[in-house]
XYZ file of C-alpha atoms in Angstrom:
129
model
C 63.344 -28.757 37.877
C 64.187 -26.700 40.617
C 67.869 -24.541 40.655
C 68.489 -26.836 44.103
C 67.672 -30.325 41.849
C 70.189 -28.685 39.068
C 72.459 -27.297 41.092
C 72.534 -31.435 42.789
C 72.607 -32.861 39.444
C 75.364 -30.750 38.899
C 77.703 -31.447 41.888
C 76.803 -35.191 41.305
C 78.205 -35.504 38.136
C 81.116 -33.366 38.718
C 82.353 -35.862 42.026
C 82.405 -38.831 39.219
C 84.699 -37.196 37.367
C 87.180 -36.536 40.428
C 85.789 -39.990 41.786
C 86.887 -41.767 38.544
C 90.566 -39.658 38.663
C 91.542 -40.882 41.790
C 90.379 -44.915 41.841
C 92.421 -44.920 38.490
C 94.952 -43.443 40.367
C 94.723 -45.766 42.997
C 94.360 -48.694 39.978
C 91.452 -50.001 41.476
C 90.009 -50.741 38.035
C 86.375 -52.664 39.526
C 85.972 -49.329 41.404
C 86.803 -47.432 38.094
C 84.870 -49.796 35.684
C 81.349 -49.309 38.030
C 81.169 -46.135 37.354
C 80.196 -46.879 34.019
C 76.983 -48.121 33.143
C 76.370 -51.665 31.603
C 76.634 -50.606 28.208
C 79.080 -47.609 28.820
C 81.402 -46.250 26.508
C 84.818 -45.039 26.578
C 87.817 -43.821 24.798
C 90.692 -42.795 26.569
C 92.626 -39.573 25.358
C 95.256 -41.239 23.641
C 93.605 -43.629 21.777
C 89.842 -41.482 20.835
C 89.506 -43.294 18.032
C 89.249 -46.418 19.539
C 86.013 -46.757 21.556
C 85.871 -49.588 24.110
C 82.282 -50.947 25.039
C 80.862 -51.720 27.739
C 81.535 -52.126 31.603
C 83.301 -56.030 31.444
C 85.064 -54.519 28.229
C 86.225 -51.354 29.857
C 87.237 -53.317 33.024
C 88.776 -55.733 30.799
C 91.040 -52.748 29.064
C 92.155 -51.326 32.395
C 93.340 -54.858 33.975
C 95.219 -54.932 30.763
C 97.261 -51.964 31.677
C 101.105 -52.463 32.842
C 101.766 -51.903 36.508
C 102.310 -47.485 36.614
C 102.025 -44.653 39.070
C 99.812 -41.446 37.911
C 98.256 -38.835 39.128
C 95.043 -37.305 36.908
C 94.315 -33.724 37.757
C 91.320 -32.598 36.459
C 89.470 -29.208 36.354
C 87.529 -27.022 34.308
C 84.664 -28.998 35.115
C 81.401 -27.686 33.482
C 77.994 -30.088 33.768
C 75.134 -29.256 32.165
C 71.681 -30.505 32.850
C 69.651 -31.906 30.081
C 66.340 -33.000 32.608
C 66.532 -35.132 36.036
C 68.400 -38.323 34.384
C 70.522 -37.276 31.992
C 73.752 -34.705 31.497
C 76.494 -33.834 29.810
C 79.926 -32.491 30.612
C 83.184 -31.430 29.759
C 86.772 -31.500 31.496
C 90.426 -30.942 31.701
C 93.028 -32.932 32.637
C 96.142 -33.514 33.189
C 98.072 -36.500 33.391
C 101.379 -37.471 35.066
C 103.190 -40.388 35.225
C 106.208 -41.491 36.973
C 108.566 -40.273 34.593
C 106.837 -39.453 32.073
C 105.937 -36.263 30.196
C 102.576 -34.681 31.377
C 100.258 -35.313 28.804
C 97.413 -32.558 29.048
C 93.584 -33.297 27.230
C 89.940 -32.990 28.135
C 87.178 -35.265 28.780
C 83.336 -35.194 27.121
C 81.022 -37.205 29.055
C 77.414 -38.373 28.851
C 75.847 -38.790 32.430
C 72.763 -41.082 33.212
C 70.903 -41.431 36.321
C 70.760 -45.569 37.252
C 69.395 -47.336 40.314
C 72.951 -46.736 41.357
C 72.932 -43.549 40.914
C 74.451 -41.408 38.312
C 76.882 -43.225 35.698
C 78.848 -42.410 32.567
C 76.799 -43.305 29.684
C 79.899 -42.440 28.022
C 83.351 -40.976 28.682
C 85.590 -39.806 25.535
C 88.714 -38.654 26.417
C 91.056 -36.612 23.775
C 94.671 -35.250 23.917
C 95.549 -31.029 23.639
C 98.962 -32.269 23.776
C-alpha cells in the first residue's frame, strides 16, 4: 500500500466519523443508520454495555429516541490502517444537548470497505464523564 492509498484510507474513515456527528445531529437516523454495514454494531457511550446489532436494529434504536437538539463535537481523531479494506479508529467527543450537561467520551470503531464504500463494522461509544 502506498502512503497516498493510506493516507486516503485515512481521511475516508475520519469524514464518517464527522459524517455520522452531524446527520445525528440533524436526526436523520436512515442517513445515520447507512453508515453502518448490514451486520454493524454499536453501543452508544452511555449505554456500552448494551450492544445493538445490526443496521434495521440500529435504525430501529435511533427512531426510538425522543424528539432533542444536540450538537456532537468530535476530535482527536486517529485511523489506523490495517490493509486496503479494513481499519480501526479512535475518537473524542463531546456531546451537548439543549439543556443538558455536556457529557464528554470517546468512540472505538472498526472500519470496512463495502461496495458502498467504507462503513462501520462497528462503533462503541463510552463515557469519560
Amino acid at each position: 500500500m502506498t502512503e497516498d492509498q493510506r493516507r486516503a484510507i485515512e481521511a475516508d474513515c475520519a469524514r464518517l466519523i464527522a459524517l455520522y456527528a452531524n446527520l445525528n445531529d440533524e436526526a436523520r437516523w436512515e442517513d445515520v443508520a447507512a453508515l453502518y454495514t448490514d451486520d454493524g454494531l454499536m453501543t452508544r457511550p452511555t449505554a456500552p454495555d448494551a450492544p445493538i446489532v445490526g443496521r434495521a436494529a440500529i435504525l430501529a434504536a435511533f427512531q426510538a429516541r425522543p424528539p432533542r437538539k444536540t450538537r456532537h463535537v468530535c476530535s482527536n481523531v486517529v485511523i489506523d490502517v490495517e490493509d486496503h479494506a479494513s481499519a480501526r479508529g479512535t475518537s473524542a467527543m463531546v456531546l451537548f444537548t439543549e439543556g443538558g450537561v455536556p457529557l464528554a467520551g470517546s468512540f472505538h470503531d472498526r472500519f470496512v470497505l463495502t461496495a458502498d464504500g467504507w462503513r462501520f463494522a462497528e462503533r462503541r461509544g463510552s463515557l469519560a464523564w
